[in-house]
């Protein structure tokens, strides 16, 4: 049964940030990776008020309840992902939009059932109350953080996706730029002066053959915003061992160790071909945009 994908609900207030913003992609029930990214944010001096998780706190890995608890305890802002939407509405499926009859879909049934047994009513209420979008201003740029895309909570757009599709999504948002998660790979695109950032995922590696976790940093400067994609090592062996001990799909446990996704067929051809090629941390200067917001 398909879960209902409801209209994303945005926060009402426009947040104004006066310093760097940390973006955490899907924690995916990976407690070790989530704690590593939260610790990195604290070491950078970024307060929880300026930290945004783009949703899917729960997915493939071994610690759904503890990961949700860690995110909630940290006090960071969280956008509703398709998994929070699914658990928050007691849906039968995770809403990840994997192809029917794919291994990813079969695996999702397993990890979603595991997570569903762990996530209690209080956590489900918290998930159901999350905003579908968080609007904020950084420097002079008006941004919005969503899970997949402004038009659909589980729409995956990639670095190789047609520019017109990305442009249309940004235009639909009414903002200067869009910050996302969901697709699981870190990248930044500037198209016609507008920004699209995918933070990647905290809880799964970037299919680049390394076990690193990723986060993004948005730093305002005199010209605009610098977007950085940063990688971290963490105790991925512990995270993988816990997945095996709890009977979760082996493909994702192995992915934590090898850095390679078990289901590359869900990726576009360009990203699939790039699997196993180590990503380098990247900084993109998005500047000279005064006309957009002035
Ligand atoms: Fe998602």
PDB file of C-alpha atoms and ligand atoms in Angstrom, residues 56 82 147 182, ligand 1:
ATOM      1  CA  UNK A  56      15.021  10.542   7.876  1.00  0.00           C
ATOM      2  CA  UNK A  82       9.435  10.550   4.371  1.00  0.00           C
ATOM      3  CA  UNK A 147      13.640  16.674   2.755  1.00  0.00           C
ATOM      4  CA  UNK A 182      16.838  12.266   0.845  1.00  0.00           C
TER       5      UNK A 182
HETATM    6 FE1  LIG B   1      14.089  10.087   2.456  1.00  0.00          FE
END
